[in-house]
Structure formats: structure tokens, C-alpha cells
Amino acid sequence: MSLKAGIVGLPNVGKSTLFNAITKQTILAANYPFATIDPNVGIVMVPDKRLEKLNEMYQPKRLIPTSYEFTDIAGLVKGASQGEGLGNKFLAHIRETDAIVEVVRCFDSSKIIHVEGTIDPIRDIETINLELVIADLEIIGNRIERIAKKARTTKDKQDLLELETLEKAKKALEQNQPLRLVQFTPLEKEALKSFQFLTLKPIIYLANIDESELGLPKNRYVLQVEEYAQKEQAKVVSICCKVEEELSTLEEDEKKELLEMYNMEESGLNGLIRATYDLLGLATYFTVGKDEVRAWTFKEGMNAKQCAGIIHTDFEKGFIKAEIMSYEDLITLGSELKVKENGKVRLEGKDYLMKDGDICLFRFNV
């Protein structure tokens, strides 16, 4: 299942540094706007201690964690929706993502230039979010102009639904309300799906703090971001991008030492990855064996047949049954054999709703 999160923000807030840390890749992280012109895409491994346990138990030839893409998108500026600072091109890249990670600068430094000259995280957030609103309004305006006359003349149900939904969305955006906070019916959501509206995407605010503040109470900037995010029912993750980039280059022993020095139990990136995973409503099931132990990403609410299709379309087409045991039962009882002896292996049909931690063997015939 291909899933994407886009990293956005004003220039010089730490986006490219964060991306370097996430993907352990080296891209240009320069101290001036538009250092990143093309979107950089990296595959992120989702940390999961359960996979480590399964690896110990099965000792397979291959261990494959679940993953998704992070896309680093060049810094947006005021007027991006009108094409300022190469804005239109970058907004198009954001449309292709499933969720947005908005990096917000929450530290003072005379060494790193801020595009606005001063540090004000709420101003920065509102600058970015307004550009996303304006971009969505432009698409809605153009579409309403094309469909309105036809819908009212033909009285076609689908066209009328689309028109009414777009007008509802337009009204919300004109009041500066992102579409993710608007209550849409399932039919209305379906009518909006193809437009890939930016403000409909779920969002996480990433507060980028200074390394000197790690392990300390939240600074005033972070508290401001949290207060703003609470009104949007959005999550805030606070990390130091600079330290995360350094951690990503170290061996495990060195990494452990650095984490202890900053009184951190784990990398802040692990928290961000999990938060983004949760934000998208994702869960994990496993397939196990001597050849391969693998984690698979699925959306909560998917059934067994749909999840089988994530592995291969033939699995979904010819689905018969899913043989399922839970990760907890396997670890508690110690082996597949013990799980079977205790009657904890279940045969489930196509409508079974998959659960996080299910270990599956799909039976199919094509």
C-alpha cells in the first residue's frame, strides 16, 4: 500500500534537515530560500518492536518492515498559491500526498535567517495554511463555474451533489476553515475525493526546537503551536531536527549514548513516524515464516479480502479464507504450535475486519 506524507513549511525552518534524518540521505540543506527545488522522496521504515520479536522467533531469511514515503517539498512563501516562489509547482506536489507534516520553527537563532525576519510560529502557520486555503478556493471556483449551469439545467443527481458539496466547501474556506474540520457526509466526501484538496488532508505540526531545549519544559513557541493545533484537533510533535539528523548517522551504540546525553528514551523521529502512521488511520498485520517475516500496512476498517489484495491482487480475487492468530497470543504461548493447541488460530471469511497485530495466512485459489 503506497502512502505518502509531505513535509511543508516556510524556508529555513528545518524541513530538509528533518528529511535527511528520516531517510538517512544527504540532500542540500542550505541557509537560503528554495535550496530544495524538486521534491525529494524517501522511504521511511515504521519502527515496530513486534517485528523484532517475530524476527527472533522465526529467524527468517528476510525481514521486511512496513514503510511509507516522506516527500520534502520546497519552502512555501506568502503568495505561493499565486505562483510566488515557485509556489504553484510545490502545491501540486503536496496534492499527491496523503497527509501533511508542517514544520514550524520554534527556536531563536541569529545564525539562521528567517524569511520574515522574526520568529513567530503562529504567523508562519497561518501563512502556510492561508496559501493552502487560497489554492483550494481557486480549484473550487473554477469547477463551480464549469458545472453550475449544467447541473441546474439537467438536474443530474451526481452533478447536483457535486455542486452543492463544492458550494459547502467554498463557504467554509471563505471563513478560513480547513476542509478537514468540515462535517461532510460519506457521499459528499466521495464527491470531493478526486480534487485532492490540500486543506482536506490530515495534518501534524512539527515544532522544531533547539538542541539546548531537549528534555526541558516546552518553550513558549511550542505552547503557542499546541494551543493553535488544539483548535484544529491536530497533533503536535516536538523534536530537534538537527539532533535527529546527527542521530541518523550514528551506529547503535553511539546513538544510545547521544540519546542518554539528551535524556531521551528514543529518537524523536520514531514518535513522528508513529504519529503520522496514526494520523492516516493505519495499522499493521504480519505474515511469518522461515523465508520471510513481513509487516504490511492497511487502513483501519479494511476487511480480510481487501488486506489480502495488498499482498497481491490474485490473493483478493481468489480469496477463500484467512487463517489468523494474534501477535499477543503467539508471544504469550511461545509458538505457533502452542497457539493451535490452545484453539487460538481462527479461520475468518472475507468480511472479517482486520485488527492491528493480526498474523495472517491467506488461502486463495485463482
PDB file of C-alpha atoms in Angstrom, residues 24-271:
ATOM      1  CA  LYS A  24      19.380   8.871   6.134  1.00  0.00           C
ATOM      2  CA  GLN A  25      20.012  10.567   2.825  1.00  0.00           C
ATOM      3  CA  THR A  26      22.032  13.701   2.190  1.00  0.00           C
ATOM      4  CA  ILE A  27      20.275  16.473   0.306  1.00  0.00           C
ATOM      5  CA  LEU A  28      21.029  20.174   0.143  1.00  0.00           C
ATOM      6  CA  ALA A  29      20.062  21.860   3.431  1.00  0.00           C
ATOM      7  CA  ALA A  30      21.194  25.400   2.686  1.00  0.00           C
ATOM      8  CA  ASN A  31      20.612  28.594   4.628  1.00  0.00           C
ATOM      9  CA  TYR A  32      18.571  30.376   1.974  1.00  0.00           C
ATOM     10  CA  PRO A  33      15.097  30.037   0.409  1.00  0.00           C
ATOM     11  CA  PHE A  34      14.483  27.477  -2.350  1.00  0.00           C
ATOM     12  CA  ALA A  35      17.522  25.328  -1.599  1.00  0.00           C
ATOM     13  CA  THR A  36      15.181  22.432  -2.398  1.00  0.00           C
ATOM     14  CA  ILE A  37      13.627  22.911  -5.826  1.00  0.00           C
ATOM     15  CA  ASP A  38      12.441  19.414  -6.720  1.00  0.00           C
ATOM     16  CA  PRO A  39      10.589  17.270  -4.206  1.00  0.00           C
ATOM     17  CA  ASN A  40      12.824  14.683  -2.579  1.00  0.00           C
ATOM     18  CA  VAL A  41      11.162  11.383  -1.837  1.00  0.00           C
ATOM     19  CA  GLY A  42      12.392   8.881   0.720  1.00  0.00           C
ATOM     20  CA  ILE A  43      11.055   5.582   2.028  1.00  0.00           C
ATOM     21  CA  VAL A  44      10.577   5.505   5.785  1.00  0.00           C
ATOM     22  CA  MET A  45      10.641   2.296   7.826  1.00  0.00           C
ATOM     23  CA  VAL A  46       7.965   2.222  10.537  1.00  0.00           C
ATOM     24  CA  PRO A  47       9.553   1.273  13.893  1.00  0.00           C
ATOM     25  CA  ASP A  48       7.783  -1.745  15.370  1.00  0.00           C
ATOM     26  CA  LYS A  49       9.173  -3.782  18.275  1.00  0.00           C
ATOM     27  CA  ARG A  50       6.761  -6.613  17.408  1.00  0.00           C
ATOM     28  CA  LEU A  51       8.667  -7.219  14.176  1.00  0.00           C
ATOM     29  CA  GLU A  52      11.903  -7.585  16.151  1.00  0.00           C
ATOM     30  CA  LYS A  53      10.261 -10.247  18.356  1.00  0.00           C
ATOM     31  CA  LEU A  54       8.934 -12.123  15.328  1.00  0.00           C
ATOM     32  CA  ASN A  55      12.401 -11.985  13.788  1.00  0.00           C
ATOM     33  CA  GLU A  56      13.877 -13.592  16.927  1.00  0.00           C
ATOM     34  CA  MET A  57      11.207 -16.293  16.910  1.00  0.00           C
ATOM     35  CA  TYR A  58      11.310 -17.267  13.202  1.00  0.00           C
ATOM     36  CA  GLN A  59      14.858 -16.202  12.227  1.00  0.00           C
ATOM     37  CA  PRO A  60      13.767 -15.745   8.595  1.00  0.00           C
ATOM     38  CA  LYS A  61      15.969 -15.214   5.549  1.00  0.00           C
ATOM     39  CA  ARG A  62      14.336 -11.817   5.045  1.00  0.00           C
ATOM     40  CA  LEU A  63      12.843  -9.309   7.493  1.00  0.00           C
ATOM     41  CA  ILE A  64      10.731  -6.597   5.825  1.00  0.00           C
ATOM     42  CA  PRO A  65       9.230  -3.773   7.904  1.00  0.00           C
ATOM     43  CA  THR A  66       6.262  -1.765   6.729  1.00  0.00           C
ATOM     44  CA  SER A  67       7.028   1.599   5.167  1.00  0.00           C
ATOM     45  CA  TYR A  68       5.677   4.727   3.542  1.00  0.00           C
ATOM     46  CA  GLU A  69       7.010   7.761   1.714  1.00  0.00           C
ATOM     47  CA  PHE A  70       8.011  11.122   3.089  1.00  0.00           C
ATOM     48  CA  THR A  71       8.277  13.882   0.494  1.00  0.00           C
ATOM     49  CA  ASP A  72      10.313  17.003   1.256  1.00  0.00           C
ATOM     50  CA  ILE A  73       8.659  19.917  -0.549  1.00  0.00           C
ATOM     51  CA  ALA A  74      10.500  23.193  -1.103  1.00  0.00           C
ATOM     52  CA  GLY A  75       9.767  26.114   1.225  1.00  0.00           C
ATOM     53  CA  LEU A  76       6.486  27.906   0.600  1.00  0.00           C
ATOM     54  CA  VAL A  77       6.225  31.679   0.934  1.00  0.00           C
ATOM     55  CA  LYS A  78       3.397  34.191   1.083  1.00  0.00           C
ATOM     56  CA  GLY A  79       1.765  34.250  -2.347  1.00  0.00           C
ATOM     57  CA  ALA A  80       2.654  30.630  -3.179  1.00  0.00           C
ATOM     58  CA  SER A  81      -0.907  29.972  -4.344  1.00  0.00           C
ATOM     59  CA  GLN A  82      -0.441  32.803  -6.856  1.00  0.00           C
ATOM     60  CA  GLY A  83       2.865  31.361  -8.052  1.00  0.00           C
ATOM     61  CA  GLU A  84       5.240  33.274  -5.766  1.00  0.00           C
ATOM     62  CA  GLY A  85       8.482  31.460  -5.028  1.00  0.00           C
ATOM     63  CA  LEU A  86       7.683  28.671  -7.491  1.00  0.00           C
ATOM     64  CA  GLY A  87       4.600  28.092  -5.329  1.00  0.00           C
ATOM     65  CA  ASN A  88       2.231  26.503  -7.830  1.00  0.00           C
ATOM     66  CA  LYS A  89       4.684  23.728  -8.617  1.00  0.00           C
ATOM     67  CA  PHE A  90       5.168  22.881  -4.945  1.00  0.00           C
ATOM     68  CA  LEU A  91       1.461  22.992  -4.128  1.00  0.00           C
ATOM     69  CA  ALA A  92       0.921  20.432  -6.883  1.00  0.00           C
ATOM     70  CA  HIS A  93       3.410  18.111  -5.147  1.00  0.00           C
ATOM     71  CA  ILE A  94       1.505  18.447  -1.852  1.00  0.00           C
ATOM     72  CA  ARG A  95      -1.696  17.350  -3.600  1.00  0.00           C
ATOM     73  CA  GLU A  96      -0.104  13.977  -4.280  1.00  0.00           C
ATOM     74  CA  THR A  97       0.424  13.229  -0.564  1.00  0.00           C
ATOM     75  CA  ASP A  98      -1.962  11.574   1.906  1.00  0.00           C
ATOM     76  CA  ALA A  99      -1.042  13.777   4.882  1.00  0.00           C
ATOM     77  CA  ILE A 100       0.884  16.943   5.681  1.00  0.00           C
ATOM     78  CA  VAL A 101       3.686  17.393   8.211  1.00  0.00           C
ATOM     79  CA  GLU A 102       4.044  21.149   8.686  1.00  0.00           C
ATOM     80  CA  VAL A 103       7.432  22.062  10.165  1.00  0.00           C
ATOM     81  CA  VAL A 104       7.327  25.150  12.376  1.00  0.00           C
ATOM     82  CA  ARG A 105      10.421  26.912  13.690  1.00  0.00           C
ATOM     83  CA  CYS A 106      10.238  27.116  17.494  1.00  0.00           C
ATOM     84  CA  PHE A 107      13.726  28.343  18.399  1.00  0.00           C
ATOM     85  CA  ASP A 108      15.679  31.608  18.315  1.00  0.00           C
ATOM     86  CA  SER A 109      18.947  31.857  16.368  1.00  0.00           C
ATOM     87  CA  SER A 110      20.759  34.816  14.816  1.00  0.00           C
ATOM     88  CA  LYS A 111      22.727  32.385  12.621  1.00  0.00           C
ATOM     89  CA  ILE A 112      19.770  31.020  10.652  1.00  0.00           C
ATOM     90  CA  ILE A 113      17.860  33.531   8.539  1.00  0.00           C
ATOM     91  CA  HIS A 114      14.080  33.601   8.884  1.00  0.00           C
ATOM     92  CA  VAL A 115      12.307  34.598   5.685  1.00  0.00           C
ATOM     93  CA  GLU A 116      10.087  37.039   7.664  1.00  0.00           C
ATOM     94  CA  GLY A 117      12.935  38.412   9.791  1.00  0.00           C
ATOM     95  CA  THR A 118      11.446  37.401  13.176  1.00  0.00           C
ATOM     96  CA  ILE A 119      10.347  34.212  14.950  1.00  0.00           C
ATOM     97  CA  ASP A 120       6.560  33.879  15.178  1.00  0.00           C
ATOM     98  CA  PRO A 121       5.295  30.275  14.763  1.00  0.00           C
ATOM     99  CA  ILE A 122       1.592  31.201  14.587  1.00  0.00           C
ATOM    100  CA  ARG A 123       2.232  33.766  11.841  1.00  0.00           C
ATOM    101  CA  ASP A 124       4.229  31.113   9.969  1.00  0.00           C
ATOM    102  CA  ILE A 125       1.474  28.503  10.334  1.00  0.00           C
ATOM    103  CA  GLU A 126      -1.197  30.949   9.191  1.00  0.00           C
ATOM    104  CA  THR A 127       0.933  31.992   6.195  1.00  0.00           C
ATOM    105  CA  ILE A 128       1.214  28.372   5.022  1.00  0.00           C
ATOM    106  CA  ASN A 129      -2.386  27.473   5.819  1.00  0.00           C
ATOM    107  CA  LEU A 130      -3.779  30.536   4.067  1.00  0.00           C
ATOM    108  CA  GLU A 131      -1.905  29.587   0.900  1.00  0.00           C
ATOM    109  CA  LEU A 132      -3.443  26.113   1.069  1.00  0.00           C
ATOM    110  CA  VAL A 133      -6.923  27.623   1.545  1.00  0.00           C
ATOM    111  CA  ILE A 134      -6.478  30.006  -1.402  1.00  0.00           C
ATOM    112  CA  ALA A 135      -5.243  27.177  -3.627  1.00  0.00           C
ATOM    113  CA  ASP A 136      -8.313  25.076  -2.776  1.00  0.00           C
ATOM    114  CA  LEU A 137     -10.660  28.027  -3.341  1.00  0.00           C
ATOM    115  CA  GLU A 138      -9.205  28.553  -6.812  1.00  0.00           C
ATOM    116  CA  ILE A 139      -9.917  24.937  -7.786  1.00  0.00           C
ATOM    117  CA  ILE A 140     -13.450  25.128  -6.355  1.00  0.00           C
ATOM    118  CA  GLY A 141     -14.175  28.407  -8.149  1.00  0.00           C
ATOM    119  CA  ASN A 142     -13.038  27.016 -11.484  1.00  0.00           C
ATOM    120  CA  ARG A 143     -15.052  23.815 -11.063  1.00  0.00           C
ATOM    121  CA  ILE A 144     -18.258  25.575  -9.951  1.00  0.00           C
ATOM    122  CA  GLU A 145     -18.001  27.863 -12.961  1.00  0.00           C
ATOM    123  CA  ARG A 146     -17.867  24.824 -15.266  1.00  0.00           C
ATOM    124  CA  ILE A 147     -20.524  22.632 -13.629  1.00  0.00           C
ATOM    125  CA  ALA A 148     -23.144  25.037 -12.195  1.00  0.00           C
ATOM    126  CA  LYS A 149     -25.158  25.711 -15.362  1.00  0.00           C
ATOM    127  CA  LYS A 150     -25.109  22.067 -16.467  1.00  0.00           C
ATOM    128  CA  ALA A 151     -26.177  20.759 -13.034  1.00  0.00           C
ATOM    129  CA  ARG A 152     -29.097  23.165 -12.731  1.00  0.00           C
ATOM    130  CA  THR A 153     -30.249  22.530 -16.301  1.00  0.00           C
ATOM    131  CA  THR A 154     -30.023  18.734 -16.441  1.00  0.00           C
ATOM    132  CA  LYS A 155     -30.873  18.159 -12.745  1.00  0.00           C
ATOM    133  CA  ASP A 156     -28.421  15.255 -12.826  1.00  0.00           C
ATOM    134  CA  LYS A 157     -28.179  13.880  -9.258  1.00  0.00           C
ATOM    135  CA  GLN A 158     -24.404  13.413  -9.277  1.00  0.00           C
ATOM    136  CA  ASP A 159     -23.745  16.863 -10.727  1.00  0.00           C
ATOM    137  CA  LEU A 160     -26.120  18.482  -8.229  1.00  0.00           C
ATOM    138  CA  LEU A 161     -24.443  16.640  -5.333  1.00  0.00           C
ATOM    139  CA  GLU A 162     -21.019  17.775  -6.526  1.00  0.00           C
ATOM    140  CA  LEU A 163     -22.181  21.378  -6.944  1.00  0.00           C
ATOM    141  CA  GLU A 164     -23.826  21.510  -3.508  1.00  0.00           C
ATOM    142  CA  THR A 165     -20.771  19.933  -1.867  1.00  0.00           C
ATOM    143  CA  LEU A 166     -18.384  22.354  -3.571  1.00  0.00           C
ATOM    144  CA  GLU A 167     -20.513  25.311  -2.500  1.00  0.00           C
ATOM    145  CA  LYS A 168     -20.478  23.986   1.077  1.00  0.00           C
ATOM    146  CA  ALA A 169     -16.682  23.638   0.893  1.00  0.00           C
ATOM    147  CA  LYS A 170     -16.307  27.123  -0.610  1.00  0.00           C
ATOM    148  CA  LYS A 171     -18.318  28.700   2.208  1.00  0.00           C
ATOM    149  CA  ALA A 172     -16.079  27.027   4.832  1.00  0.00           C
ATOM    150  CA  LEU A 173     -12.852  28.060   3.107  1.00  0.00           C
ATOM    151  CA  GLU A 174     -14.035  31.651   2.759  1.00  0.00           C
ATOM    152  CA  GLN A 175     -14.323  31.639   6.558  1.00  0.00           C
ATOM    153  CA  ASN A 176     -10.734  30.329   6.699  1.00  0.00           C
ATOM    154  CA  GLN A 177     -11.881  26.901   7.891  1.00  0.00           C
ATOM    155  CA  PRO A 178      -9.841  23.981   6.530  1.00  0.00           C
ATOM    156  CA  LEU A 179     -11.974  21.311   4.887  1.00  0.00           C
ATOM    157  CA  ARG A 180     -10.708  18.599   7.254  1.00  0.00           C
ATOM    158  CA  LEU A 181     -12.760  20.323  10.007  1.00  0.00           C
ATOM    159  CA  VAL A 182     -15.978  20.399   7.960  1.00  0.00           C
ATOM    160  CA  GLN A 183     -18.587  17.676   8.569  1.00  0.00           C
ATOM    161  CA  PHE A 184     -19.153  16.017   5.189  1.00  0.00           C
ATOM    162  CA  THR A 185     -21.441  13.046   4.587  1.00  0.00           C
ATOM    163  CA  PRO A 186     -19.922   9.887   3.014  1.00  0.00           C
ATOM    164  CA  LEU A 187     -21.480  10.865  -0.340  1.00  0.00           C
ATOM    165  CA  GLU A 188     -20.075  14.389  -0.080  1.00  0.00           C
ATOM    166  CA  LYS A 189     -16.620  13.014   0.754  1.00  0.00           C
ATOM    167  CA  GLU A 190     -16.810  10.832  -2.339  1.00  0.00           C
ATOM    168  CA  ALA A 191     -17.753  13.873  -4.454  1.00  0.00           C
ATOM    169  CA  LEU A 192     -14.646  15.731  -3.205  1.00  0.00           C
ATOM    170  CA  LYS A 193     -12.224  12.814  -3.440  1.00  0.00           C
ATOM    171  CA  SER A 194     -10.881  13.424  -6.948  1.00  0.00           C
ATOM    172  CA  PHE A 195      -9.946  17.061  -6.257  1.00  0.00           C
ATOM    173  CA  GLN A 196      -7.202  16.176  -3.716  1.00  0.00           C
ATOM    174  CA  PHE A 197      -7.923  19.327  -1.734  1.00  0.00           C
ATOM    175  CA  LEU A 198      -4.948  20.429   0.354  1.00  0.00           C
ATOM    176  CA  THR A 199      -6.948  21.504   3.403  1.00  0.00           C
ATOM    177  CA  LEU A 200      -8.815  18.203   3.451  1.00  0.00           C
ATOM    178  CA  LYS A 201      -5.599  16.329   4.195  1.00  0.00           C
ATOM    179  CA  PRO A 202      -4.871  15.438   7.835  1.00  0.00           C
ATOM    180  CA  ILE A 203      -2.039  17.498   9.343  1.00  0.00           C
ATOM    181  CA  ILE A 204       0.653  17.231  12.027  1.00  0.00           C
ATOM    182  CA  TYR A 205       2.510  20.303  13.255  1.00  0.00           C
ATOM    183  CA  LEU A 206       6.162  19.543  13.900  1.00  0.00           C
ATOM    184  CA  ALA A 207       7.705  22.011  16.366  1.00  0.00           C
ATOM    185  CA  ASN A 208      11.435  22.209  15.586  1.00  0.00           C
ATOM    186  CA  ILE A 209      13.249  23.157  18.794  1.00  0.00           C
ATOM    187  CA  ASP A 210      16.889  23.920  19.666  1.00  0.00           C
ATOM    188  CA  GLU A 211      19.070  21.089  20.982  1.00  0.00           C
ATOM    189  CA  SER A 212      19.629  23.045  24.230  1.00  0.00           C
ATOM    190  CA  GLU A 213      15.899  22.645  24.985  1.00  0.00           C
ATOM    191  CA  LEU A 214      15.712  18.868  24.677  1.00  0.00           C
ATOM    192  CA  GLY A 215      14.457  17.332  27.902  1.00  0.00           C
ATOM    193  CA  LEU A 216      13.318  20.721  29.243  1.00  0.00           C
ATOM    194  CA  PRO A 217       9.748  22.032  29.694  1.00  0.00           C
ATOM    195  CA  LYS A 218       8.148  23.194  26.435  1.00  0.00           C
ATOM    196  CA  ASN A 219       9.159  26.698  25.360  1.00  0.00           C
ATOM    197  CA  ARG A 220       6.647  29.473  24.659  1.00  0.00           C
ATOM    198  CA  TYR A 221       6.732  28.856  20.914  1.00  0.00           C
ATOM    199  CA  VAL A 222       5.816  25.164  21.285  1.00  0.00           C
ATOM    200  CA  LEU A 223       2.993  26.048  23.703  1.00  0.00           C
ATOM    201  CA  GLN A 224       1.637  28.531  21.130  1.00  0.00           C
ATOM    202  CA  VAL A 225       1.687  25.854  18.413  1.00  0.00           C
ATOM    203  CA  GLU A 226      -0.082  23.365  20.715  1.00  0.00           C
ATOM    204  CA  GLU A 227      -2.801  25.908  21.538  1.00  0.00           C
ATOM    205  CA  TYR A 228      -3.324  26.601  17.821  1.00  0.00           C
ATOM    206  CA  ALA A 229      -3.340  22.885  16.922  1.00  0.00           C
ATOM    207  CA  GLN A 230      -5.865  22.078  19.650  1.00  0.00           C
ATOM    208  CA  LYS A 231      -8.437  24.293  17.917  1.00  0.00           C
ATOM    209  CA  GLU A 232      -7.859  22.280  14.731  1.00  0.00           C
ATOM    210  CA  GLN A 233      -7.871  18.932  16.555  1.00  0.00           C
ATOM    211  CA  ALA A 234      -4.388  18.419  15.124  1.00  0.00           C
ATOM    212  CA  LYS A 235      -1.361  16.717  16.660  1.00  0.00           C
ATOM    213  CA  VAL A 236       1.919  18.432  17.591  1.00  0.00           C
ATOM    214  CA  VAL A 237       5.242  16.592  17.701  1.00  0.00           C
ATOM    215  CA  SER A 238       8.205  18.439  19.214  1.00  0.00           C
ATOM    216  CA  ILE A 239      11.718  17.408  18.096  1.00  0.00           C
ATOM    217  CA  CYS A 240      15.128  18.914  17.305  1.00  0.00           C
ATOM    218  CA  CYS A 241      15.728  18.279  13.596  1.00  0.00           C
ATOM    219  CA  LYS A 242      19.460  18.984  13.955  1.00  0.00           C
ATOM    220  CA  VAL A 243      19.935  16.303  16.630  1.00  0.00           C
ATOM    221  CA  GLU A 244      17.741  13.858  14.693  1.00  0.00           C
ATOM    222  CA  GLU A 245      19.955  14.304  11.650  1.00  0.00           C
ATOM    223  CA  GLU A 246      23.024  13.596  13.771  1.00  0.00           C
ATOM    224  CA  LEU A 247      21.401  10.511  15.319  1.00  0.00           C
ATOM    225  CA  SER A 248      20.610   9.114  11.878  1.00  0.00           C
ATOM    226  CA  THR A 249      24.336   8.957  11.011  1.00  0.00           C
ATOM    227  CA  LEU A 250      25.433   7.066  14.149  1.00  0.00           C
ATOM    228  CA  GLU A 251      25.903   3.395  14.930  1.00  0.00           C
ATOM    229  CA  GLU A 252      23.523   1.900  17.508  1.00  0.00           C
ATOM    230  CA  ASP A 253      25.947   2.211  20.471  1.00  0.00           C
ATOM    231  CA  GLU A 254      26.766   5.832  19.654  1.00  0.00           C
ATOM    232  CA  LYS A 255      23.088   6.594  19.101  1.00  0.00           C
ATOM    233  CA  LYS A 256      22.261   5.177  22.539  1.00  0.00           C
ATOM    234  CA  GLU A 257      24.936   7.377  24.155  1.00  0.00           C
ATOM    235  CA  LEU A 258      23.635  10.519  22.460  1.00  0.00           C
ATOM    236  CA  LEU A 259      20.042   9.745  23.445  1.00  0.00           C
ATOM    237  CA  GLU A 260      21.134   9.272  27.062  1.00  0.00           C
ATOM    238  CA  MET A 261      23.026  12.573  26.943  1.00  0.00           C
ATOM    239  CA  TYR A 262      19.802  14.351  25.994  1.00  0.00           C
ATOM    240  CA  ASN A 263      17.676  12.277  28.435  1.00  0.00           C
ATOM    241  CA  MET A 264      15.709  10.830  25.514  1.00  0.00           C
ATOM    242  CA  GLU A 265      14.304   7.289  25.560  1.00  0.00           C
ATOM    243  CA  GLU A 266      14.137   7.092  21.761  1.00  0.00           C
ATOM    244  CA  SER A 267      14.618   9.157  18.641  1.00  0.00           C
ATOM    245  CA  GLY A 268      12.050  11.916  18.186  1.00  0.00           C
ATOM    246  CA  LEU A 269      11.655  10.668  14.627  1.00  0.00           C
ATOM    247  CA  ASN A 270      10.177   7.405  15.861  1.00  0.00           C
ATOM    248  CA  GLY A 271       7.491   9.453  17.560  1.00  0.00           C
TER     249      GLY A 271
END
